[in-house]
Amino acid sequence: MRVDLDPEETGRRRFYAALNSVVVPRPIAWVSSLSADGVLNLAPHSFFTVACVQPPMVQFTSVGRKDSLNNVEATGEFVVNFAAEPLFEQINATATNFPAEISEFEAVGLTTEPSRTIAVPRVAESPVAIECTLHTTLELGDSTVVIGRVRHLAVDAAVMVDGHPEIRLLRPLARLGKDEWSTLGEIRSITRIRHSDWPGHYKPPHS
Ligand SMILES: Cc1cc2nc3c(=O)[nH]c(=O)nc-3n(C[C@H](O)[C@H](O)[C@H](O)COP(=O)(O)O)c2cc1C
C-alpha cells in the first residue's frame, strides 16, 4: 500500500515538506555574493547540483526572491563555498533572514578570503570555493534557478590526497527533510559493469 499525494490537492506547504523529505540527501551550496552597494551576503541553498560538465556549470534555486538572488542578478557573480561538518552551526546561522544591509559574515563571525577570478570573496573557513559568473536564470513558478559558469575551483591542499579531494577530509554536510541534516555515513565503492561484461551476455563467435 502507498500513501498518494497529488500536488493539485495537497496544499503547497504539505507537498513541499513531503517532496523535500524524499529528495534527499541534498548537498548544500553556501553561496556568497555582493549587493550592488557592496554588502557581502552568505546563505545556504540545498537545491543545488552540477548543471553542465563542459563548460562547467553549477545551479542553485532560490525559492522566492532573496538577497542572494538579487545580488547575483545585480553583479553577475557568486561563490559556492563547501558546506563542511565543522561549520554546521555557522551555516545554519547564515540562513537567518538578516536585513539586506547586514552581512552574515560579520553577524556569524566568518573570515573573507579574496577570490581569484571574481570580486565576491570566499569563506576562508570552508575547504572549497567554486567561483562563478552568472550564466542564466530560469524562472519557474515561485522559484528561480540560478545557473553559474564555473570560473575557478579552489580546494584546500589539506583535503587533497593524490591530487583528488578526499571525501573523509571534506566531511560534507547534507540537508534532509524537516530540520534534519546529515553527515557522511558508510562509503561504498563499486565499478560500473559494461554491457559486454554482463553475466550471460551473448558474445558472437570469434569476437
Ligand atoms: C541547509 C539550508 C538549505 C537551504 N536551502 C535553500 C534553497 O535551496 N533555496 C532557498 O531559497 N532557500 C534555502 N534555504 C533558506 C535560505 O538560506 C534563507 O532563506 C536565507 O535567509 C536566504 O538568505 P538571503 O536572503 O541572504 O539570500 C536553506 C536554508 C538552510 C538552513
JSON list of C-alpha atoms and ligand atoms in Angstrom, two decimals:
[
{"chain": "A", "resi": 1, "resn": "MET", "atom": "CA", "xyz": [0.00, 0.00, 0.00]},
{"chain": "A", "resi": 2, "resn": "ARG", "atom": "CA", "xyz": [1.15, 3.54, -0.72]},
{"chain": "A", "resi": 3, "resn": "VAL", "atom": "CA", "xyz": [0.08, 6.95, 0.51]},
{"chain": "A", "resi": 4, "resn": "ASP", "atom": "CA", "xyz": [-0.73, 9.08, -2.53]},
{"chain": "A", "resi": 5, "resn": "LEU", "atom": "CA", "xyz": [-0.03, 12.81, -2.68]},
{"chain": "A", "resi": 6, "resn": "ASP", "atom": "CA", "xyz": [-1.47, 14.84, -5.54]},
{"chain": "A", "resi": 7, "resn": "PRO", "atom": "CA", "xyz": [0.25, 18.25, -5.83]},
{"chain": "A", "resi": 8, "resn": "GLU", "atom": "CA", "xyz": [-3.01, 19.78, -7.06]},
{"chain": "A", "resi": 9, "resn": "GLU", "atom": "CA", "xyz": [-4.94, 18.61, -4.00]},
{"chain": "A", "resi": 10, "resn": "THR", "atom": "CA", "xyz": [-2.28, 18.67, -1.32]},
{"chain": "A", "resi": 11, "resn": "GLY", "atom": "CA", "xyz": [-1.55, 22.16, -0.01]},
{"chain": "A", "resi": 12, "resn": "ARG", "atom": "CA", "xyz": [1.73, 23.83, -1.12]},
{"chain": "A", "resi": 13, "resn": "ARG", "atom": "CA", "xyz": [3.27, 23.58, 2.36]},
{"chain": "A", "resi": 14, "resn": "ARG", "atom": "CA", "xyz": [2.48, 19.93, 2.91]},
{"chain": "A", "resi": 15, "resn": "PHE", "atom": "CA", "xyz": [3.56, 18.87, -0.58]},
{"chain": "A", "resi": 16, "resn": "TYR", "atom": "CA", "xyz": [6.80, 20.83, -0.27]},
{"chain": "A", "resi": 17, "resn": "ALA", "atom": "CA", "xyz": [7.50, 19.22, 3.10]},
{"chain": "A", "resi": 18, "resn": "ALA", "atom": "CA", "xyz": [6.95, 15.76, 1.64]},
{"chain": "A", "resi": 19, "resn": "LEU", "atom": "CA", "xyz": [8.95, 16.38, -1.55]},
{"chain": "A", "resi": 20, "resn": "ASN", "atom": "CA", "xyz": [11.77, 17.90, 0.45]},
{"chain": "A", "resi": 21, "resn": "SER", "atom": "CA", "xyz": [11.88, 14.81, 2.64]},
{"chain": "A", "resi": 22, "resn": "VAL", "atom": "CA", "xyz": [12.21, 12.37, -0.24]},
{"chain": "A", "resi": 23, "resn": "VAL", "atom": "CA", "xyz": [14.71, 14.23, -2.45]},
{"chain": "A", "resi": 24, "resn": "VAL", "atom": "CA", "xyz": [17.50, 13.53, 0.00]},
{"chain": "A", "resi": 25, "resn": "PRO", "atom": "CA", "xyz": [20.29, 13.90, 0.97]},
{"chain": "A", "resi": 26, "resn": "ARG", "atom": "CA", "xyz": [20.96, 17.23, -0.74]},
{"chain": "A", "resi": 27, "resn": "PRO", "atom": "CA", "xyz": [24.38, 18.89, -0.90]},
{"chain": "A", "resi": 28, "resn": "ILE", "atom": "CA", "xyz": [24.46, 22.46, 0.37]},
{"chain": "A", "resi": 29, "resn": "ALA", "atom": "CA", "xyz": [25.79, 25.38, -1.66]},
{"chain": "A", "resi": 30, "resn": "TRP", "atom": "CA", "xyz": [26.93, 28.04, 0.79]},
{"chain": "A", "resi": 31, "resn": "VAL", "atom": "CA", "xyz": [26.54, 30.99, -1.56]},
{"chain": "A", "resi": 32, "resn": "SER", "atom": "CA", "xyz": [28.50, 34.20, -1.03]},
{"chain": "A", "resi": 33, "resn": "SER", "atom": "CA", "xyz": [27.50, 37.25, -3.09]},
{"chain": "A", "resi": 34, "resn": "LEU", "atom": "CA", "xyz": [27.81, 41.04, -3.12]},
{"chain": "A", "resi": 35, "resn": "SER", "atom": "CA", "xyz": [25.00, 43.54, -3.41]},
{"chain": "A", "resi": 36, "resn": "ALA", "atom": "CA", "xyz": [25.22, 46.42, -5.88]},
{"chain": "A", "resi": 37, "resn": "ASP", "atom": "CA", "xyz": [26.17, 48.58, -2.83]},
{"chain": "A", "resi": 38, "resn": "GLY", "atom": "CA", "xyz": [28.95, 46.19, -1.86]},
{"chain": "A", "resi": 39, "resn": "VAL", "atom": "CA", "xyz": [27.23, 44.48, 1.11]},
{"chain": "A", "resi": 40, "resn": "LEU", "atom": "CA", "xyz": [28.52, 40.93, 1.44]},
{"chain": "A", "resi": 41, "resn": "ASN", "atom": "CA", "xyz": [25.92, 38.17, 1.74]},
{"chain": "A", "resi": 42, "resn": "LEU", "atom": "CA", "xyz": [26.12, 34.48, 2.63]},
{"chain": "A", "resi": 43, "resn": "ALA", "atom": "CA", "xyz": [23.29, 31.91, 2.58]},
{"chain": "A", "resi": 44, "resn": "PRO", "atom": "CA", "xyz": [22.88, 28.12, 2.27]},
{"chain": "A", "resi": 45, "resn": "HIS", "atom": "CA", "xyz": [20.97, 26.64, -0.68]},
{"chain": "A", "resi": 46, "resn": "SER", "atom": "CA", "xyz": [20.34, 22.89, -0.78]},
{"chain": "A", "resi": 47, "resn": "PHE", "atom": "CA", "xyz": [18.55, 22.91, -4.12]},
{"chain": "A", "resi": 48, "resn": "PHE", "atom": "CA", "xyz": [21.98, 22.64, -5.64]},
{"chain": "A", "resi": 49, "resn": "THR", "atom": "CA", "xyz": [23.79, 20.49, -8.17]},
{"chain": "A", "resi": 50, "resn": "VAL", "atom": "CA", "xyz": [26.18, 20.39, -11.14]},
{"chain": "A", "resi": 51, "resn": "ALA", "atom": "CA", "xyz": [24.31, 21.69, -14.20]},
{"chain": "A", "resi": 52, "resn": "CYS", "atom": "CA", "xyz": [26.83, 21.10, -17.00]},
{"chain": "A", "resi": 53, "resn": "VAL", "atom": "CA", "xyz": [30.20, 19.37, -17.41]},
{"chain": "A", "resi": 54, "resn": "GLN", "atom": "CA", "xyz": [31.71, 21.29, -20.34]},
{"chain": "A", "resi": 55, "resn": "PRO", "atom": "CA", "xyz": [31.66, 24.20, -19.88]},
{"chain": "A", "resi": 56, "resn": "PRO", "atom": "CA", "xyz": [31.47, 23.53, -16.14]},
{"chain": "A", "resi": 57, "resn": "MET", "atom": "CA", "xyz": [28.31, 24.96, -14.57]},
{"chain": "A", "resi": 58, "resn": "VAL", "atom": "CA", "xyz": [26.52, 24.63, -11.27]},
{"chain": "A", "resi": 59, "resn": "GLN", "atom": "CA", "xyz": [23.00, 25.61, -10.30]},
{"chain": "A", "resi": 60, "resn": "PHE", "atom": "CA", "xyz": [21.08, 26.56, -7.20]},
{"chain": "A", "resi": 61, "resn": "THR", "atom": "CA", "xyz": [17.44, 27.51, -6.73]},
{"chain": "A", "resi": 62, "resn": "SER", "atom": "CA", "xyz": [16.09, 30.48, -4.85]},
{"chain": "A", "resi": 63, "resn": "VAL", "atom": "CA", "xyz": [12.63, 29.75, -3.52]},
{"chain": "A", "resi": 64, "resn": "GLY", "atom": "CA", "xyz": [11.12, 33.20, -3.72]},
{"chain": "A", "resi": 65, "resn": "ARG", "atom": "CA", "xyz": [13.17, 36.37, -4.00]},
{"chain": "A", "resi": 66, "resn": "LYS", "atom": "CA", "xyz": [16.08, 36.56, -1.58]},
{"chain": "A", "resi": 67, "resn": "ASP", "atom": "CA", "xyz": [19.22, 38.66, -1.15]},
{"chain": "A", "resi": 68, "resn": "SER", "atom": "CA", "xyz": [21.42, 36.02, -2.83]},
{"chain": "A", "resi": 69, "resn": "LEU", "atom": "CA", "xyz": [19.28, 36.07, -5.98]},
{"chain": "A", "resi": 70, "resn": "ASN", "atom": "CA", "xyz": [19.06, 39.88, -6.02]},
{"chain": "A", "resi": 71, "resn": "ASN", "atom": "CA", "xyz": [22.85, 40.13, -5.63]},
{"chain": "A", "resi": 72, "resn": "VAL", "atom": "CA", "xyz": [23.67, 37.58, -8.33]},
{"chain": "A", "resi": 73, "resn": "GLU", "atom": "CA", "xyz": [21.35, 39.36, -10.73]},
{"chain": "A", "resi": 74, "resn": "ALA", "atom": "CA", "xyz": [22.89, 42.74, -9.85]},
{"chain": "A", "resi": 75, "resn": "THR", "atom": "CA", "xyz": [26.57, 41.77, -10.06]},
{"chain": "A", "resi": 76, "resn": "GLY", "atom": "CA", "xyz": [26.59, 38.58, -12.15]},
{"chain": "A", "resi": 77, "resn": "GLU", "atom": "CA", "xyz": [28.88, 36.77, -9.71]},
{"chain": "A", "resi": 78, "resn": "PHE", "atom": "CA", "xyz": [28.78, 34.36, -6.78]},
{"chain": "A", "resi": 79, "resn": "VAL", "atom": "CA", "xyz": [30.88, 31.80, -4.93]},
{"chain": "A", "resi": 80, "resn": "VAL", "atom": "CA", "xyz": [29.65, 28.37, -3.86]},
{"chain": "A", "resi": 81, "resn": "ASN", "atom": "CA", "xyz": [31.52, 27.59, -0.65]},
{"chain": "A", "resi": 82, "resn": "PHE", "atom": "CA", "xyz": [31.65, 23.98, 0.54]},
{"chain": "A", "resi": 83, "resn": "ALA", "atom": "CA", "xyz": [29.38, 23.16, 3.49]},
{"chain": "A", "resi": 84, "resn": "ALA", "atom": "CA", "xyz": [31.70, 21.17, 5.75]},
{"chain": "A", "resi": 85, "resn": "GLU", "atom": "CA", "xyz": [30.74, 19.49, 9.02]},
{"chain": "A", "resi": 86, "resn": "PRO", "atom": "CA", "xyz": [32.82, 21.71, 11.35]},
{"chain": "A", "resi": 87, "resn": "LEU", "atom": "CA", "xyz": [30.82, 24.71, 10.04]},
{"chain": "A", "resi": 88, "resn": "PHE", "atom": "CA", "xyz": [27.40, 23.24, 10.93]},
{"chain": "A", "resi": 89, "resn": "GLU", "atom": "CA", "xyz": [26.19, 25.97, 13.30]},
{"chain": "A", "resi": 90, "resn": "GLN", "atom": "CA", "xyz": [27.63, 28.81, 11.22]},
{"chain": "A", "resi": 91, "resn": "ILE", "atom": "CA", "xyz": [25.98, 27.55, 8.02]},
{"chain": "A", "resi": 92, "resn": "ASN", "atom": "CA", "xyz": [22.62, 27.33, 9.79]},
{"chain": "A", "resi": 93, "resn": "ALA", "atom": "CA", "xyz": [23.11, 30.80, 11.27]},
{"chain": "A", "resi": 94, "resn": "THR", "atom": "CA", "xyz": [23.60, 32.29, 7.80]},
{"chain": "A", "resi": 95, "resn": "ALA", "atom": "CA", "xyz": [20.06, 31.12, 6.93]},
{"chain": "A", "resi": 96, "resn": "THR", "atom": "CA", "xyz": [18.68, 33.68, 9.37]},
{"chain": "A", "resi": 97, "resn": "ASN", "atom": "CA", "xyz": [16.73, 36.32, 7.50]},
{"chain": "A", "resi": 98, "resn": "PHE", "atom": "CA", "xyz": [19.04, 39.22, 8.31]},
{"chain": "A", "resi": 99, "resn": "PRO", "atom": "CA", "xyz": [18.12, 42.53, 6.65]},
{"chain": "A", "resi": 100, "resn": "ALA", "atom": "CA", "xyz": [19.91, 43.10, 3.32]},
{"chain": "A", "resi": 101, "resn": "GLU", "atom": "CA", "xyz": [22.28, 45.70, 4.84]},
{"chain": "A", "resi": 102, "resn": "ILE", "atom": "CA", "xyz": [23.70, 43.22, 7.37]},
{"chain": "A", "resi": 103, "resn": "SER", "atom": "CA", "xyz": [26.49, 40.91, 6.28]},
{"chain": "A", "resi": 104, "resn": "GLU", "atom": "CA", "xyz": [26.18, 37.33, 7.51]},
{"chain": "A", "resi": 105, "resn": "PHE", "atom": "CA", "xyz": [30.00, 37.14, 7.55]},
{"chain": "A", "resi": 106, "resn": "GLU", "atom": "CA", "xyz": [30.12, 39.71, 10.35]},
{"chain": "A", "resi": 107, "resn": "ALA", "atom": "CA", "xyz": [27.00, 38.51, 12.13]},
{"chain": "A", "resi": 108, "resn": "VAL", "atom": "CA", "xyz": [28.24, 34.92, 12.27]},
{"chain": "A", "resi": 109, "resn": "GLY", "atom": "CA", "xyz": [31.98, 35.66, 12.66]},
{"chain": "A", "resi": 110, "resn": "LEU", "atom": "CA", "xyz": [33.40, 34.26, 9.44]},
{"chain": "A", "resi": 111, "resn": "THR", "atom": "CA", "xyz": [36.52, 35.36, 7.58]},
{"chain": "A", "resi": 112, "resn": "THR", "atom": "CA", "xyz": [36.60, 36.53, 3.97]},
{"chain": "A", "resi": 113, "resn": "GLU", "atom": "CA", "xyz": [39.28, 35.39, 1.53]},
{"chain": "A", "resi": 114, "resn": "PRO", "atom": "CA", "xyz": [39.68, 37.05, -1.89]},
{"chain": "A", "resi": 115, "resn": "SER", "atom": "CA", "xyz": [38.59, 35.06, -4.91]},
{"chain": "A", "resi": 116, "resn": "ARG", "atom": "CA", "xyz": [40.90, 34.64, -7.91]},
{"chain": "A", "resi": 117, "resn": "THR", "atom": "CA", "xyz": [38.53, 35.46, -10.75]},
{"chain": "A", "resi": 118, "resn": "ILE", "atom": "CA", "xyz": [35.63, 37.47, -9.31]},
{"chain": "A", "resi": 119, "resn": "ALA", "atom": "CA", "xyz": [35.07, 40.30, -6.82]},
{"chain": "A", "resi": 120, "resn": "VAL", "atom": "CA", "xyz": [32.90, 38.22, -4.47]},
{"chain": "A", "resi": 121, "resn": "PRO", "atom": "CA", "xyz": [35.07, 36.83, -1.64]},
{"chain": "A", "resi": 122, "resn": "ARG", "atom": "CA", "xyz": [35.16, 33.24, -0.44]},
{"chain": "A", "resi": 123, "resn": "VAL", "atom": "CA", "xyz": [34.59, 31.90, 3.08]},
{"chain": "A", "resi": 124, "resn": "ALA", "atom": "CA", "xyz": [38.14, 31.32, 4.35]},
{"chain": "A", "resi": 125, "resn": "GLU", "atom": "CA", "xyz": [36.98, 28.62, 6.80]},
{"chain": "A", "resi": 126, "resn": "SER", "atom": "CA", "xyz": [35.44, 26.48, 4.03]},
{"chain": "A", "resi": 127, "resn": "PRO", "atom": "CA", "xyz": [37.70, 23.91, 2.30]},
{"chain": "A", "resi": 128, "resn": "VAL", "atom": "CA", "xyz": [36.40, 24.52, -1.24]},
{"chain": "A", "resi": 129, "resn": "ALA", "atom": "CA", "xyz": [35.35, 27.59, -3.22]},
{"chain": "A", "resi": 130, "resn": "ILE", "atom": "CA", "xyz": [33.66, 27.41, -6.62]},
{"chain": "A", "resi": 131, "resn": "GLU", "atom": "CA", "xyz": [33.89, 30.85, -8.23]},
{"chain": "A", "resi": 132, "resn": "CYS", "atom": "CA", "xyz": [31.06, 31.50, -10.70]},
{"chain": "A", "resi": 133, "resn": "THR", "atom": "CA", "xyz": [29.75, 34.09, -13.09]},
{"chain": "A", "resi": 134, "resn": "LEU", "atom": "CA", "xyz": [26.05, 34.16, -13.88]},
{"chain": "A", "resi": 135, "resn": "HIS", "atom": "CA", "xyz": [25.19, 32.18, -17.00]},
{"chain": "A", "resi": 136, "resn": "THR", "atom": "CA", "xyz": [21.43, 32.46, -16.83]},
{"chain": "A", "resi": 137, "resn": "THR", "atom": "CA", "xyz": [18.43, 32.46, -14.54]},
{"chain": "A", "resi": 138, "resn": "LEU", "atom": "CA", "xyz": [15.31, 30.44, -15.16]},
{"chain": "A", "resi": 139, "resn": "GLU", "atom": "CA", "xyz": [12.05, 31.49, -13.53]},
{"chain": "A", "resi": 140, "resn": "LEU", "atom": "CA", "xyz": [9.84, 28.55, -12.58]},
{"chain": "A", "resi": 141, "resn": "GLY", "atom": "CA", "xyz": [6.65, 29.36, -10.70]},
{"chain": "A", "resi": 142, "resn": "ASP", "atom": "CA", "xyz": [7.63, 30.67, -7.26]},
{"chain": "A", "resi": 143, "resn": "SER", "atom": "CA", "xyz": [11.32, 29.81, -7.69]},
{"chain": "A", "resi": 144, "resn": "THR", "atom": "CA", "xyz": [14.30, 30.91, -9.75]},
{"chain": "A", "resi": 145, "resn": "VAL", "atom": "CA", "xyz": [17.05, 28.57, -10.89]},
{"chain": "A", "resi": 146, "resn": "VAL", "atom": "CA", "xyz": [20.44, 30.31, -10.99]},
{"chain": "A", "resi": 147, "resn": "ILE", "atom": "CA", "xyz": [22.98, 28.74, -13.33]},
{"chain": "A", "resi": 148, "resn": "GLY", "atom": "CA", "xyz": [26.58, 29.78, -12.88]},
{"chain": "A", "resi": 149, "resn": "ARG", "atom": "CA", "xyz": [29.55, 29.22, -15.13]},
{"chain": "A", "resi": 150, "resn": "VAL", "atom": "CA", "xyz": [32.43, 27.92, -13.00]},
{"chain": "A", "resi": 151, "resn": "ARG", "atom": "CA", "xyz": [35.45, 30.19, -13.47]},
{"chain": "A", "resi": 152, "resn": "HIS", "atom": "CA", "xyz": [37.69, 28.75, -10.80]},
{"chain": "A", "resi": 153, "resn": "LEU", "atom": "CA", "xyz": [37.80, 25.91, -8.30]},
{"chain": "A", "resi": 154, "resn": "ALA", "atom": "CA", "xyz": [39.97, 26.37, -5.20]},
{"chain": "A", "resi": 155, "resn": "VAL", "atom": "CA", "xyz": [40.48, 23.38, -2.89]},
{"chain": "A", "resi": 156, "resn": "ASP", "atom": "CA", "xyz": [42.34, 23.43, 0.42]},
{"chain": "A", "resi": 157, "resn": "ALA", "atom": "CA", "xyz": [45.52, 21.36, -0.01]},
{"chain": "A", "resi": 158, "resn": "ALA", "atom": "CA", "xyz": [44.78, 19.79, 3.38]},
{"chain": "A", "resi": 159, "resn": "VAL", "atom": "CA", "xyz": [41.80, 17.87, 1.92]},
{"chain": "A", "resi": 160, "resn": "MET", "atom": "CA", "xyz": [43.64, 16.67, -1.20]},
{"chain": "A", "resi": 161, "resn": "VAL", "atom": "CA", "xyz": [45.05, 13.13, -1.39]},
{"chain": "A", "resi": 162, "resn": "ASP", "atom": "CA", "xyz": [46.88, 12.01, -4.56]},
{"chain": "A", "resi": 163, "resn": "GLY", "atom": "CA", "xyz": [45.54, 15.02, -6.46]},
{"chain": "A", "resi": 164, "resn": "HIS", "atom": "CA", "xyz": [41.89, 14.38, -5.54]},
{"chain": "A", "resi": 165, "resn": "PRO", "atom": "CA", "xyz": [39.58, 15.97, -2.97]},
{"chain": "A", "resi": 166, "resn": "GLU", "atom": "CA", "xyz": [39.19, 13.23, -0.32]},
{"chain": "A", "resi": 167, "resn": "ILE", "atom": "CA", "xyz": [35.66, 12.72, 0.93]},
{"chain": "A", "resi": 168, "resn": "ARG", "atom": "CA", "xyz": [36.60, 11.82, 4.51]},
{"chain": "A", "resi": 169, "resn": "LEU", "atom": "CA", "xyz": [38.64, 15.01, 4.77]},
{"chain": "A", "resi": 170, "resn": "LEU", "atom": "CA", "xyz": [35.98, 17.17, 3.10]},
{"chain": "A", "resi": 171, "resn": "ARG", "atom": "CA", "xyz": [33.32, 16.00, 5.59]},
{"chain": "A", "resi": 172, "resn": "PRO", "atom": "CA", "xyz": [30.28, 17.27, 3.64]},
{"chain": "A", "resi": 173, "resn": "LEU", "atom": "CA", "xyz": [27.03, 18.20, 5.34]},
{"chain": "A", "resi": 174, "resn": "ALA", "atom": "CA", "xyz": [23.77, 17.42, 3.60]},
{"chain": "A", "resi": 175, "resn": "ARG", "atom": "CA", "xyz": [20.22, 18.61, 4.05]},
{"chain": "A", "resi": 176, "resn": "LEU", "atom": "CA", "xyz": [17.35, 16.22, 4.67]},
{"chain": "A", "resi": 177, "resn": "GLY", "atom": "CA", "xyz": [13.66, 16.96, 5.34]},
{"chain": "A", "resi": 178, "resn": "LYS", "atom": "CA", "xyz": [12.24, 18.89, 8.33]},
{"chain": "A", "resi": 179, "resn": "ASP", "atom": "CA", "xyz": [15.12, 20.49, 10.25]},
{"chain": "A", "resi": 180, "resn": "GLU", "atom": "CA", "xyz": [17.29, 17.45, 9.69]},
{"chain": "A", "resi": 181, "resn": "TRP", "atom": "CA", "xyz": [20.82, 17.48, 8.32]},
{"chain": "A", "resi": 182, "resn": "SER", "atom": "CA", "xyz": [23.23, 14.58, 7.84]},
{"chain": "A", "resi": 183, "resn": "THR", "atom": "CA", "xyz": [26.90, 13.81, 7.78]},
{"chain": "A", "resi": 184, "resn": "LEU", "atom": "CA", "xyz": [28.75, 11.11, 5.86]},
{"chain": "A", "resi": 185, "resn": "GLY", "atom": "CA", "xyz": [27.77, 7.55, 6.65]},
{"chain": "A", "resi": 186, "resn": "GLU", "atom": "CA", "xyz": [29.21, 4.38, 5.18]},
{"chain": "A", "resi": 187, "resn": "ILE", "atom": "CA", "xyz": [31.03, 4.86, 1.87]},
{"chain": "A", "resi": 188, "resn": "ARG", "atom": "CA", "xyz": [30.83, 2.04, -0.66]},
{"chain": "A", "resi": 189, "resn": "SER", "atom": "CA", "xyz": [32.70, 1.78, -3.95]},
{"chain": "A", "resi": 190, "resn": "ILE", "atom": "CA", "xyz": [31.52, -0.20, -6.96]},
{"chain": "A", "resi": 191, "resn": "THR", "atom": "CA", "xyz": [32.62, -0.17, -10.59]},
{"chain": "A", "resi": 192, "resn": "ARG", "atom": "CA", "xyz": [30.10, 0.16, -13.40]},
{"chain": "A", "resi": 193, "resn": "ILE", "atom": "CA", "xyz": [29.54, -3.06, -15.39]},
{"chain": "A", "resi": 194, "resn": "ARG", "atom": "CA", "xyz": [29.88, -2.68, -19.15]},
{"chain": "A", "resi": 195, "resn": "HIS", "atom": "CA", "xyz": [27.20, -4.49, -21.11]},
{"chain": "A", "resi": 196, "resn": "SER", "atom": "CA", "xyz": [29.86, -6.63, -22.78]},
{"chain": "A", "resi": 197, "resn": "ASP", "atom": "CA", "xyz": [30.89, -7.92, -19.34]},
{"chain": "A", "resi": 198, "resn": "TRP", "atom": "CA", "xyz": [27.33, -8.54, -18.15]},
{"chain": "A", "resi": 199, "resn": "PRO", "atom": "CA", "xyz": [26.92, -12.19, -16.98]},
{"chain": "A", "resi": 200, "resn": "GLY", "atom": "CA", "xyz": [25.28, -14.27, -19.71]},
{"chain": "A", "resi": 201, "resn": "HIS", "atom": "CA", "xyz": [25.85, -11.58, -22.33]},
{"chain": "A", "resi": 202, "resn": "TYR", "atom": "CA", "xyz": [25.73, -13.08, -25.83]},
{"chain": "A", "resi": 203, "resn": "LYS", "atom": "CA", "xyz": [29.14, -12.93, -27.41]},
{"chain": "A", "resi": 204, "resn": "PRO", "atom": "CA", "xyz": [29.25, -13.59, -31.16]},
{"chain": "A", "resi": 205, "resn": "PRO", "atom": "CA", "xyz": [31.75, -16.32, -32.15]},
{"chain": "A", "resi": 206, "resn": "HIS", "atom": "CA", "xyz": [35.31, -15.11, -32.96]},
{"chain": "A", "resi": 207, "resn": "SER", "atom": "CA", "xyz": [34.72, -11.84, -31.09]},
{"chain": "B", "resi": 1, "resn": "LIG", "atom": "C1", "xyz": [20.61, 23.99, 4.90]},
{"chain": "B", "resi": 1, "resn": "LIG", "atom": "C2", "xyz": [19.70, 25.01, 4.28]},
{"chain": "B", "resi": 1, "resn": "LIG", "atom": "C3", "xyz": [19.39, 24.93, 2.94]},
{"chain": "B", "resi": 1, "resn": "LIG", "atom": "C4", "xyz": [18.58, 25.88, 2.33]},
{"chain": "B", "resi": 1, "resn": "LIG", "atom": "N1", "xyz": [18.30, 25.77, 1.00]},
{"chain": "B", "resi": 1, "resn": "LIG", "atom": "C5", "xyz": [17.58, 26.73, 0.38]},
{"chain": "B", "resi": 1, "resn": "LIG", "atom": "C6", "xyz": [17.36, 26.66, -1.02]},
{"chain": "B", "resi": 1, "resn": "LIG", "atom": "O1", "xyz": [17.77, 25.74, -1.71]},
{"chain": "B", "resi": 1, "resn": "LIG", "atom": "N2", "xyz": [16.66, 27.69, -1.58]},
{"chain": "B", "resi": 1, "resn": "LIG", "atom": "C7", "xyz": [16.20, 28.75, -0.86]},
{"chain": "B", "resi": 1, "resn": "LIG", "atom": "O2", "xyz": [15.58, 29.65, -1.43]},
{"chain": "B", "resi": 1, "resn": "LIG", "atom": "N3", "xyz": [16.39, 28.83, 0.46]},
{"chain": "B", "resi": 1, "resn": "LIG", "atom": "C8", "xyz": [17.08, 27.86, 1.10]},
{"chain": "B", "resi": 1, "resn": "LIG", "atom": "N4", "xyz": [17.31, 27.94, 2.44]},
{"chain": "B", "resi": 1, "resn": "LIG", "atom": "C9", "xyz": [16.84, 29.12, 3.17]},
{"chain": "B", "resi": 1, "resn": "LIG", "atom": "C10", "xyz": [17.78, 30.31, 2.93]},
{"chain": "B", "resi": 1, "resn": "LIG", "atom": "O3", "xyz": [19.11, 30.00, 3.28]},
{"chain": "B", "resi": 1, "resn": "LIG", "atom": "C11", "xyz": [17.29, 31.50, 3.78]},
{"chain": "B", "resi": 1, "resn": "LIG", "atom": "O4", "xyz": [16.03, 31.90, 3.29]},
{"chain": "B", "resi": 1, "resn": "LIG", "atom": "C12", "xyz": [18.26, 32.67, 3.77]},
{"chain": "B", "resi": 1, "resn": "LIG", "atom": "O5", "xyz": [17.81, 33.63, 4.71]},
{"chain": "B", "resi": 1, "resn": "LIG", "atom": "C13", "xyz": [18.37, 33.33, 2.42]},
{"chain": "B", "resi": 1, "resn": "LIG", "atom": "O6", "xyz": [19.36, 34.32, 2.57]},
{"chain": "B", "resi": 1, "resn": "LIG", "atom": "P1", "xyz": [19.50, 35.60, 1.64]},
{"chain": "B", "resi": 1, "resn": "LIG", "atom": "O7", "xyz": [18.18, 36.36, 1.72]},
{"chain": "B", "resi": 1, "resn": "LIG", "atom": "O8", "xyz": [20.63, 36.31, 2.29]},
{"chain": "B", "resi": 1, "resn": "LIG", "atom": "O9", "xyz": [19.80, 35.13, 0.26]},
{"chain": "B", "resi": 1, "resn": "LIG", "atom": "C14", "xyz": [18.07, 26.96, 3.09]},
{"chain": "B", "resi": 1, "resn": "LIG", "atom": "C15", "xyz": [18.37, 27.03, 4.46]},
{"chain": "B", "resi": 1, "resn": "LIG", "atom": "C16", "xyz": [19.16, 26.06, 5.06]},
{"chain": "B", "resi": 1, "resn": "LIG", "atom": "C17", "xyz": [19.48, 26.15, 6.51]}
]
